[in-house]
Coordinates of N, CA and C in Angstrom, one line a residue:
M1 N -15.2 -15.2 9.5 CA -15.5 -14.0 10.3 C -16.7 -13.1 10.3
K2 N -17.3 -13.1 11.6 CA -18.6 -12.4 11.5 C -18.6 -10.8 11.4
R3 N -19.8 -10.4 11.0 CA -19.8 -8.8 10.6 C -19.4 -8.1 11.9
R4 N -19.3 -8.6 12.8 CA -19.0 -7.4 13.8 C -18.0 -7.0 14.1
F5 N -16.7 -7.2 13.1 CA -15.4 -7.2 12.8 C -15.7 -6.0 11.6
K6 N -15.3 -4.7 11.9 CA -15.4 -3.5 11.2 C -13.9 -2.9 10.4
H7 N -13.2 -3.3 11.3 CA -11.9 -2.7 10.8 C -10.8 -4.0 10.6
V8 N -11.3 -5.0 11.0 CA -10.4 -6.1 10.6 C -10.9 -7.2 9.7
Y9 N -10.1 -7.8 8.7 CA -10.7 -8.2 8.0 C -10.0 -9.7 7.4
G10 N -10.6 -10.9 6.7 CA -9.8 -11.9 6.5 C -9.4 -12.9 7.8
P11 N -8.5 -13.7 7.9 CA -7.3 -13.7 6.6 C -7.8 -14.3 5.5
V12 N -7.1 -13.7 4.3 CA -7.1 -14.0 3.0 C -5.7 -14.4 2.6
Y13 N -5.7 -15.4 1.7 CA -4.8 -15.7 1.0 C -3.7 -14.7 0.0
S14 N -2.8 -14.3 0.2 CA -2.0 -13.3 -0.4 C -0.6 -14.0 -1.2
W15 N -0.8 -13.9 -2.2 CA 0.5 -14.5 -2.9 C 2.0 -13.9 -2.6
R16 N 1.7 -12.4 -2.1 CA 2.8 -12.2 -1.6 C 3.4 -12.2 0.0
L17 N 2.1 -12.5 0.7 CA 2.3 -12.3 2.2 C 1.7 -13.7 2.6
G18 N 1.3 -14.6 1.8 CA 0.9 -15.7 2.8 C -0.7 -15.7 3.2
R19 N -0.7 -16.2 4.2 CA -2.3 -15.6 5.0 C -2.4 -14.6 5.8
S20 N -2.8 -13.7 5.4 CA -2.8 -12.3 5.7 C -4.1 -11.5 6.2
L21 N -3.9 -11.1 7.6 CA -5.2 -10.4 8.2 C -5.0 -9.1 7.9
G22 N -6.1 -8.5 7.4 CA -6.2 -7.3 7.0 C -6.7 -6.2 7.9
V23 N -6.2 -4.9 8.4 CA -6.4 -4.3 9.3 C -6.5 -2.7 8.2
D24 N -7.7 -2.2 8.3 CA -8.1 -0.9 7.6 C -8.2 0.3 8.8
P25 N -7.3 1.2 8.8 CA -7.3 2.1 10.0 C -8.1 3.6 9.6
V26 N -8.4 3.3 8.1 CA -9.1 4.4 7.7 C -10.3 4.5 7.4
Y27 N -11.0 3.4 7.1 CA -12.4 3.4 6.5 C -13.4 3.8 7.4
D28 N -14.5 4.8 6.9 CA -15.2 5.3 7.5 C -16.7 4.7 7.8
G29 N -16.4 3.3 6.6 CA -18.0 2.8 6.5 C -18.7 3.3 5.4
K30 N -18.4 4.6 4.7 CA -18.8 5.3 3.6 C -18.1 4.9 2.1
S31 N -16.9 5.3 2.2 CA -16.3 5.1 1.0 C -14.4 5.4 1.4
K32 N -14.0 4.9 0.5 CA -12.4 4.7 0.4 C -11.6 6.5 1.0
V33 N -10.6 6.2 1.6 CA -9.9 7.5 2.2 C -8.6 7.3 1.6
C34 N -8.4 7.9 0.6 CA -7.1 7.7 -0.1 C -6.5 8.9 -0.7
S35 N -5.0 9.1 -0.6 CA -4.5 10.1 -1.2 C -4.1 10.0 -2.8
F36 N -4.7 8.9 -3.4 CA -4.7 8.5 -4.7 C -6.1 8.2 -5.0
D37 N -6.3 8.4 -6.6 CA -7.9 8.1 -7.1 C -7.3 7.5 -8.4
C38 N -6.5 6.1 -8.1 CA -6.2 5.4 -9.5 C -7.0 5.3 -10.3
V39 N -6.5 5.1 -11.6 CA -7.5 4.7 -12.6 C -7.9 3.3 -12.6
Y40 N -7.1 2.2 -12.0 CA -7.1 0.9 -12.1 C -7.9 0.5 -10.8
C41 N -8.4 1.4 -9.8 CA -8.6 1.1 -8.3 C -10.1 0.2 -8.4
Q42 N -9.9 -0.9 -7.6 CA -11.1 -1.7 -7.8 C -12.3 -1.3 -6.8
V43 N -11.8 -0.3 -6.0 CA -12.9 0.0 -4.5 C -13.9 1.2 -5.4
G44 N -13.4 1.7 -6.4 CA -14.2 2.8 -6.9 C -13.3 4.2 -7.0
R45 N -14.2 5.0 -7.6 CA -13.6 6.6 -7.4 C -14.4 7.0 -6.8
M46 N -13.6 8.2 -6.2 CA -14.2 9.2 -5.3 C -14.2 10.5 -5.5
K47 N -14.9 11.6 -4.9 CA -15.1 12.9 -5.1 C -13.8 13.6 -5.4
A48 N -12.7 13.2 -4.3 CA -11.6 14.0 -3.7 C -10.4 13.3 -3.3
A49 N -9.5 13.2 -3.6 CA -8.3 12.4 -2.9 C -7.6 13.2 -1.4
A50 N -7.8 12.6 -0.3 CA -7.3 13.1 1.0 C -5.7 13.3 0.9
S51 N -5.2 13.8 1.6 CA -3.7 14.2 2.0 C -3.5 14.8 3.2
K52 N -4.2 15.0 4.1 CA -4.2 15.2 5.6 C -4.3 14.1 6.6
R53 N -3.7 13.6 7.4 CA -3.6 12.8 8.5 C -4.6 13.3 9.4
K54 N -5.2 12.0 9.9 CA -6.1 12.4 11.2 C -6.3 11.1 11.7
I55 N -7.1 10.9 13.0 CA -7.6 9.6 13.4 C -9.0 9.6 12.7
F56 N -8.8 8.5 12.0 CA -10.2 8.0 11.3 C -10.9 6.9 12.2
V57 N -10.2 6.0 12.8 CA -10.6 4.9 13.6 C -9.6 4.8 14.9
K58 N -10.5 4.9 16.1 CA -9.6 5.0 17.4 C -8.9 3.8 17.6
T59 N -7.6 4.0 18.3 CA -6.8 2.7 18.3 C -7.6 1.6 19.0
D60 N -8.1 2.1 20.2 CA -8.8 1.0 20.9 C -9.9 0.1 20.3
D61 N -10.5 0.6 19.3 CA -11.6 -0.1 18.3 C -10.9 -0.9 17.6
I62 N -9.8 -1.1 16.9 CA -8.9 -1.9 16.6 C -8.5 -3.0 17.3
I63 N -7.7 -2.5 18.4 CA -7.3 -3.5 19.2 C -8.1 -4.5 19.8
R64 N -9.1 -3.8 20.1 CA -10.4 -4.7 20.6 C -11.0 -5.7 19.5
E65 N -10.9 -5.3 18.3 CA -11.2 -6.4 17.2 C -9.8 -7.5 17.2
I66 N -8.9 -7.3 17.4 CA -7.6 -7.8 17.2 C -7.8 -9.0 18.4
R67 N -7.9 -8.4 19.6 CA -8.1 -9.1 20.9 C -9.3 -10.3 21.1
S68 N -10.3 -9.8 20.1 CA -11.3 -10.8 20.3 C -11.5 -11.8 19.0
L69 N -10.4 -11.9 18.2 CA -9.9 -12.7 17.4 C -10.1 -14.1 17.7
P70 N -10.8 -15.3 17.0 CA -10.5 -16.7 17.0 C -9.2 -17.4 17.0
Q71 N -8.9 -18.4 17.4 CA -7.7 -19.0 16.7 C -7.6 -18.8 15.4
L72 N -6.3 -18.6 14.8 CA -6.3 -18.4 13.0 C -4.9 -18.4 13.1
K73 N -4.3 -18.9 11.7 CA -3.3 -19.4 11.2 C -2.8 -17.9 10.2
I74 N -2.0 -16.8 10.9 CA -1.8 -15.8 10.1 C -0.2 -15.8 10.0
D75 N 0.0 -15.6 8.8 CA 1.6 -15.1 8.5 C 1.8 -13.7 8.5
Y76 N 0.8 -12.8 8.4 CA 1.0 -11.5 8.4 C -0.3 -10.5 8.7
I77 N 0.0 -9.6 9.6 CA -1.1 -8.5 9.6 C -0.8 -7.5 8.8
T78 N -1.6 -7.3 8.0 CA -1.2 -6.3 6.8 C -2.1 -5.0 7.0
F79 N -1.7 -4.1 7.0 CA -2.4 -2.7 7.2 C -2.7 -2.3 5.4
S80 N -3.9 -2.2 5.2 CA -4.5 -2.2 4.0 C -5.8 -1.9 3.9
G81 N -6.5 -1.9 2.4 CA -7.9 -2.0 2.6 C -8.4 -1.0 2.1
A82 N -9.7 -0.2 2.2 CA -10.0 0.8 1.1 C -9.8 2.2 1.5
G83 N -8.3 2.1 1.4 CA -7.6 3.5 1.5 C -6.4 3.6 1.6
E84 N -5.9 4.6 2.1 CA -4.2 4.9 2.4 C -3.9 4.6 3.6
P85 N -3.3 3.3 4.3 CA -3.2 3.5 5.8 C -2.3 4.7 6.3
T86 N -1.3 5.4 5.6 CA -0.4 6.4 6.3 C -1.3 7.7 6.4
L87 N -2.6 7.9 6.0 CA -3.3 8.7 6.6 C -3.6 8.7 7.7
A88 N -3.6 7.6 8.3 CA -4.0 7.4 9.7 C -3.1 7.9 10.6
K89 N -3.5 8.9 11.8 CA -2.0 9.6 12.4 C -2.0 8.8 13.4
N90 N -2.6 7.9 14.0 CA -2.4 6.9 14.6 C -1.8 5.4 14.6
L91 N -1.2 5.5 13.1 CA -0.9 4.3 12.5 C 0.2 3.8 13.5
G92 N 1.3 4.4 13.6 CA 2.2 3.8 14.6 C 2.0 3.5 16.0
K93 N 1.0 4.0 16.3 CA 0.7 3.6 18.0 C -0.5 2.2 17.6
I94 N -0.9 1.9 16.7 CA -1.5 0.7 16.5 C -0.7 -0.4 16.4
I95 N 0.3 0.0 15.4 CA 1.4 -1.0 15.4 C 1.8 -1.7 16.7
K96 N 2.2 -0.7 17.5 CA 3.0 -0.9 18.8 C 2.0 -1.5 19.5
E97 N 0.6 -1.3 19.6 CA -0.2 -2.0 20.6 C -0.5 -3.3 19.9
I98 N -0.5 -3.7 18.5 CA -0.9 -5.0 18.3 C 0.6 -5.7 18.6
R99 N 1.9 -5.1 18.5 CA 3.1 -6.0 18.9 C 3.1 -6.5 20.7
K100 N 1.7 -5.8 21.5 CA 2.0 -6.1 22.5 C 1.1 -7.4 22.9
I101 N 0.0 -7.7 21.9 CA -0.7 -9.0 21.8 C -0.5 -9.8 20.9
R102 N 0.4 -9.7 20.0 CA 0.4 -10.6 18.8 C 1.9 -11.0 18.2
T103 N 2.0 -12.0 17.5 CA 3.4 -12.2 17.3 C 3.7 -12.3 15.9
E104 N 2.6 -12.1 15.0 CA 3.0 -12.2 13.7 C 3.8 -11.3 13.2
K105 N 4.5 -11.2 12.0 CA 4.6 -9.7 11.1 C 3.7 -9.1 10.7
I106 N 4.2 -7.9 10.7 CA 3.4 -6.7 10.4 C 3.7 -5.8 9.0
A107 N 2.9 -6.0 8.1 CA 2.9 -5.4 6.8 C 2.2 -4.1 6.6
V108 N 2.6 -3.4 6.2 CA 2.2 -2.0 5.4 C 2.1 -1.9 4.0
L109 N 1.0 -1.7 3.4 CA 0.9 -1.6 1.8 C 0.7 0.1 1.5
T110 N 1.4 0.7 1.1 CA 1.3 2.4 1.3 C 1.6 2.6 -0.5
N111 N 0.9 3.6 -0.9 CA 1.0 4.6 -2.2 C 2.0 5.4 -2.3
S112 N 2.8 5.5 -1.1 CA 4.1 6.5 -1.2 C 4.1 7.8 -0.8
T113 N 2.8 8.3 -1.1 CA 2.4 9.7 -1.0 C 3.0 10.4 -0.1
L114 N 2.8 9.6 1.2 CA 3.2 10.6 2.6 C 4.9 10.3 3.1
L115 N 5.6 9.3 2.4 CA 7.1 9.2 2.9 C 7.9 10.2 3.0
A116 N 7.5 11.5 2.4 CA 8.3 12.4 2.5 C 8.3 13.3 4.2
R117 N 7.1 12.6 4.8 CA 6.8 13.4 6.0 C 7.6 12.2 7.1
N118 N 8.5 13.0 7.9 CA 9.0 12.4 9.1 C 7.9 11.6 10.2
D119 N 7.0 11.8 10.4 CA 6.3 11.4 11.1 C 5.9 9.9 10.6
V120 N 5.6 10.2 9.2 CA 4.9 8.9 8.7 C 6.1 7.8 8.9
R121 N 7.2 8.3 8.0 CA 8.6 7.4 8.1 C 8.9 6.3 9.5
S122 N 8.4 7.5 10.6 CA 8.7 7.0 11.9 C 7.6 5.9 12.4
D123 N 6.4 6.1 11.8 CA 5.2 5.0 12.0 C 5.8 3.8 11.5
L124 N 6.1 4.1 10.1 CA 6.4 3.0 9.6 C 7.6 1.9 10.0
A125 N 8.4 2.7 10.6 CA 9.5 1.8 11.1 C 9.1 0.8 12.0
G126 N 7.9 0.7 12.7 CA 7.7 -0.2 13.4 C 7.0 -1.7 12.7
A127 N 7.1 -1.5 11.3 CA 6.4 -2.5 10.5 C 7.9 -3.3 10.2
D128 N 7.6 -4.9 9.9 CA 8.3 -5.6 9.2 C 8.7 -5.8 7.7
L129 N 7.5 -5.5 7.0 CA 7.4 -5.2 5.9 C 6.9 -3.9 5.3
V130 N 7.3 -3.4 4.4 CA 6.7 -2.0 3.7 C 6.7 -2.3 2.2
A131 N 5.6 -2.0 1.8 CA 5.7 -2.4 0.2 C 4.9 -0.8 -0.3
V132 N 5.8 -0.2 -1.0 CA 5.4 1.2 -1.6 C 5.1 1.1 -3.2
K133 N 4.3 2.0 -3.6 CA 3.8 1.9 -4.9 C 4.6 3.1 -5.9
L134 N 4.8 2.5 -6.8 CA 5.6 3.4 -8.2 C 5.0 3.0 -9.3
D135 N 4.2 3.9 -9.9 CA 3.6 3.5 -11.2 C 3.9 4.4 -12.7
A136 N 4.7 5.4 -12.0 CA 5.1 6.4 -13.2 C 6.4 7.2 -12.7
H137 N 7.0 7.5 -14.0 CA 8.3 8.1 -14.3 C 8.5 9.7 -14.1
S138 N 7.2 10.0 -14.6 CA 7.1 11.6 -15.0 C 5.9 12.3 -14.5
E139 N 5.9 13.3 -14.0 CA 4.5 14.2 -13.4 C 3.5 14.1 -14.3
G140 N 3.7 14.1 -15.4 CA 2.5 13.9 -16.4 C 1.8 12.4 -16.2
L141 N 2.7 11.5 -16.2 CA 2.1 10.0 -16.0 C 1.5 9.7 -14.4
F142 N 2.1 10.3 -13.7 CA 1.7 10.5 -12.4 C 0.4 10.9 -12.2
K143 N 0.0 11.9 -13.1 CA -1.1 12.3 -12.7 C -2.2 11.8 -13.6
K144 N -1.8 11.4 -14.5 CA -2.9 10.4 -15.5 C -3.4 9.4 -14.9
I145 N -2.3 8.6 -14.0 CA -2.7 7.2 -13.6 C -2.9 7.4 -12.3
N146 N -2.2 8.0 -11.4 CA -2.7 7.7 -9.7 C -3.3 9.1 -9.4
K147 N -3.7 10.3 -10.4 CA -4.5 11.1 -9.6 C -4.5 11.7 -8.4
P148 N -3.2 12.1 -8.1 CA -3.1 12.7 -6.8 C -3.6 13.9 -6.3
P149 N -4.2 14.6 -5.3 CA -4.3 15.8 -4.9 C -3.3 16.6 -5.2
R150 N -3.7 18.1 -5.2 CA -3.0 19.2 -5.7 C -1.9 19.4 -4.3
G151 N -0.8 19.2 -4.8 CA 0.3 19.6 -3.7 C 1.2 18.2 -3.3
I152 N 0.7 17.2 -4.3 CA 1.3 16.1 -3.8 C 2.2 16.0 -5.7
K153 N 3.6 16.0 -5.4 CA 4.1 15.8 -6.6 C 4.9 14.7 -6.6
L154 N 5.3 13.9 -7.8 CA 6.2 12.8 -8.0 C 7.6 13.2 -7.6
G155 N 8.1 14.2 -7.7 CA 9.7 14.6 -7.3 C 9.7 14.2 -5.7
N156 N 8.6 14.9 -4.9 CA 8.7 14.7 -3.5 C 8.4 13.5 -3.1
V157 N 7.6 12.5 -3.7 CA 7.1 11.3 -3.6 C 8.6 10.2 -3.7
L158 N 9.1 10.7 -4.6 CA 10.6 10.0 -4.8 C 11.6 10.5 -4.0
K159 N 11.7 11.2 -3.4 CA 12.5 11.6 -2.3 C 12.3 11.0 -1.1
G160 N 10.8 11.0 -0.7 CA 10.2 10.3 0.7 C 10.8 8.8 0.2
L161 N 10.6 8.0 -1.0 CA 10.8 6.7 -1.3 C 12.4 6.5 -0.9
K162 N 13.2 7.6 -1.1 CA 14.8 7.1 -1.1 C 15.3 7.2 0.4
K163 N 14.4 8.5 1.1 CA 15.0 8.7 2.1 C 14.7 7.3 3.0
F164 N 13.3 6.7 2.9 CA 12.7 5.9 3.8 C 13.2 4.7 3.6
R165 N 13.8 4.2 2.1 CA 14.8 3.3 2.2 C 15.9 3.3 2.7
S166 N 16.4 4.4 2.9 CA 17.9 4.4 3.6 C 17.7 4.1 5.1
D167 N 16.6 4.5 5.7 CA 16.1 4.3 7.0 C 15.8 2.9 7.5
F168 N 14.9 2.5 6.6 CA 13.9 1.4 7.1 C 14.9 0.0 7.1
N169 N 15.0 -0.6 8.4 CA 15.4 -1.8 8.6 C 14.8 -3.1 8.3
G170 N 13.6 -3.0 7.8 CA 13.0 -4.4 7.7 C 13.0 -4.7 6.1
K171 N 11.9 -5.6 5.6 CA 12.1 -5.7 4.3 C 11.3 -4.7 3.4
F172 N 11.8 -4.2 2.5 CA 11.4 -3.1 1.5 C 11.0 -3.4 0.1
A173 N 9.7 -3.5 -0.1 CA 9.1 -4.1 -1.5 C 8.4 -2.7 -2.2
L174 N 8.9 -2.9 -3.5 CA 8.2 -1.8 -4.5 C 7.2 -2.6 -5.7
Q175 N 6.0 -2.0 -5.3 CA 4.9 -2.4 -6.3 C 4.8 -1.5 -7.8
V176 N 4.5 -2.2 -8.6 CA 4.0 -1.4 -9.8 C 3.2 -1.9 -10.5
M177 N 2.1 -1.3 -10.8 CA 1.0 -1.7 -11.4 C 0.9 -1.2 -12.8
F178 N 1.1 -2.4 -13.8 CA 1.5 -1.8 -15.4 C 0.2 -2.2 -16.0
T179 N -0.2 -1.0 -16.9 CA -1.6 -1.1 -17.6 C -1.1 -0.7 -19.2
P180 N -2.0 -0.5 -19.9 CA -1.7 -0.1 -21.0 C -1.4 1.2 -21.3
V181 N -1.5 2.1 -20.2 CA -1.2 3.5 -20.1 C 0.3 3.8 -19.8
N182 N 0.9 2.7 -19.0 CA 2.2 3.0 -18.5 C 3.2 1.8 -18.9
I183 N 2.7 0.9 -19.7 CA 3.8 -0.4 -20.3 C 4.8 0.4 -21.1
K184 N 4.6 1.4 -22.0 CA 5.9 1.7 -22.7 C 7.1 2.4 -21.9
Y185 N 6.5 2.6 -20.9 CA 7.6 3.4 -19.8 C 8.3 2.7 -18.8
A186 N 8.1 1.1 -19.1 CA 8.7 0.2 -18.2 C 10.1 0.4 -18.0
P187 N 10.8 0.8 -18.9 CA 12.3 1.1 -19.0 C 12.6 2.1 -18.1
N188 N 11.9 3.4 -17.9 CA 12.0 4.5 -17.3 C 11.9 4.2 -15.9
I189 N 10.7 3.4 -15.6 CA 10.4 3.0 -14.3 C 11.2 2.2 -13.8
A190 N 11.6 1.1 -14.3 CA 12.7 0.1 -14.1 C 14.2 1.0 -13.6
A191 N 14.4 2.1 -14.2 CA 15.6 2.8 -13.9 C 15.5 3.6 -12.5
I192 N 14.5 3.6 -12.2 CA 14.2 4.6 -11.1 C 13.9 3.6 -10.0
A193 N 13.7 2.2 -10.2 CA 13.5 1.3 -9.2 C 15.0 0.6 -9.0
R194 N 16.0 1.0 -9.9 CA 17.3 0.5 -9.5 C 17.8 1.6 -8.7
D195 N 17.6 2.8 -8.7 CA 18.1 3.8 -8.4 C 17.4 3.7 -6.8
I196 N 16.4 3.5 -6.4 CA 15.9 3.2 -5.1 C 16.3 1.9 -4.4
K197 N 16.7 1.1 -5.1 CA 17.2 -0.2 -4.6 C 16.1 -1.1 -3.4
P198 N 15.1 -1.5 -4.1 CA 14.3 -2.3 -3.2 C 14.7 -3.7 -3.0
D199 N 14.3 -4.1 -2.1 CA 14.6 -5.9 -1.5 C 14.0 -6.7 -2.7
L200 N 12.7 -6.2 -2.9 CA 12.2 -6.7 -4.3 C 11.2 -6.1 -5.0
V201 N 10.7 -6.7 -6.0 CA 9.9 -5.7 -6.9 C 8.6 -6.3 -7.3
Y202 N 7.2 -6.0 -6.9 CA 6.2 -6.8 -7.4 C 5.7 -6.2 -8.7
I203 N 5.6 -6.9 -9.7 CA 5.0 -6.4 -11.0 C 3.8 -6.8 -11.0
N204 N 2.8 -6.1 -11.0 CA 1.4 -6.4 -11.1 C 0.5 -5.7 -12.4
T205 N -0.8 -6.2 -12.4 CA -1.5 -5.6 -13.5 C -2.7 -5.9 -12.9
P206 N -3.9 -5.1 -13.4 CA -5.2 -5.2 -12.8 C -5.7 -6.2 -13.0
L207 N -6.1 -7.3 -11.8 CA -6.9 -8.5 -12.3 C -8.5 -8.5 -11.6
R208 N -8.8 -7.6 -10.3 CA -9.9 -7.3 -10.2 C -10.7 -6.5 -10.7
F209 N -12.2 -6.3 -10.7 CA -12.7 -5.6 -11.6 C -12.3 -3.9 -11.4
C210 N -12.4 -3.7 -12.6 CA -12.1 -1.9 -12.6 C -12.4 -1.5 -13.9
T211 N -11.9 -0.4 -14.6 CA -12.2 0.1 -15.5 C -11.1 0.0 -16.6
T212 N -9.8 -0.4 -15.9 CA -8.7 -0.4 -17.0 C -8.6 -2.1 -17.5
K213 N -8.0 -1.8 -18.4 CA -7.6 -3.5 -18.7 C -6.6 -3.8 -18.4
A214 N -6.4 -5.3 -18.1 CA -5.1 -6.0 -17.4 C -4.3 -6.1 -19.1
L215 N -3.2 -6.5 -18.6 CA -2.0 -6.7 -19.4 C -1.8 -8.2 -19.6
A216 N -1.5 -8.8 -20.9 CA -1.7 -10.4 -21.1 C -0.2 -10.6 -20.7
K217 N -0.2 -12.0 -20.2 CA 1.2 -12.8 -19.7 C 2.6 -12.4 -20.2
R218 N 2.5 -12.4 -21.9 CA 3.7 -12.1 -22.4 C 4.3 -10.6 -22.4
E219 N 3.1 -9.9 -22.3 CA 3.5 -8.0 -21.8 C 4.2 -8.1 -20.7
L220 N 3.6 -9.0 -19.7 CA 4.4 -8.7 -18.4 C 5.9 -9.3 -18.1
Q221 N 5.9 -10.4 -19.1 CA 7.3 -11.3 -19.1 C 8.3 -10.1 -19.9
K222 N 7.9 -9.6 -20.5 CA 8.7 -8.3 -21.3 C 9.0 -7.4 -20.5
V223 N 8.0 -6.9 -19.6 CA 8.2 -5.8 -18.7 C 9.3 -6.4 -17.6
R224 N 8.9 -7.8 -17.3 CA 10.0 -8.3 -16.1 C 11.7 -8.0 -16.3
K225 N 11.6 -8.4 -17.6 CA 13.2 -8.2 -18.0 C 13.8 -7.0 -17.9
Y226 N 12.8 -5.9 -17.8 CA 13.5 -4.5 -17.7 C 14.0 -4.3 -16.0
F227 N 13.3 -5.1 -15.1 CA 13.7 -5.3 -13.6 C 14.5 -6.4 -13.1
E228 N 15.0 -7.3 -14.3 CA 16.0 -8.0 -14.1 C 17.4 -7.6 -13.9

């Protein structure tokens, strides 16, 4: 794909989604726009995490790029990229407009911070698959790993997760990134996961370049047992 595409990238192979065409509705061409500043983020650190929704990229700009795509084999059109897609106030509108011109399934990868909001849950209702993040079981660990902005609390995130789970009719996946910081709390995180009742759980460890060490395969196998 040529560089004329600023907001659409790929398709790339995803072990979760097959051939995935990425859509980034928040990237401004300078730095990531996210409501987390996770210690394991491969995109890099930022000065301050964001928490307010606004339109970063015009809906028409994204749809124009989608329309100009060549013939491609795609399994999912996935909202992700260099930031948190639910920060885009026009996320729901973009999904609806894509539905009019493409037939592939739509996925959204979110860090869960805004799921307590009615408008965010409404926007995500248009997706076929939503994968949410949960890396911590306590407020202290939440701040240490995910580094949210002031005002975002783990308790509210969990309430939003449960509310969205009860309302959403698509496939609901839970992603957990395990590092040396939170691996010993795997049983606690697994207990929360059982309470949320996702359709499936993705157990991850950082494999792309970042400042956090990845876990060994044997460590991940031990973690997996808590989720079975």
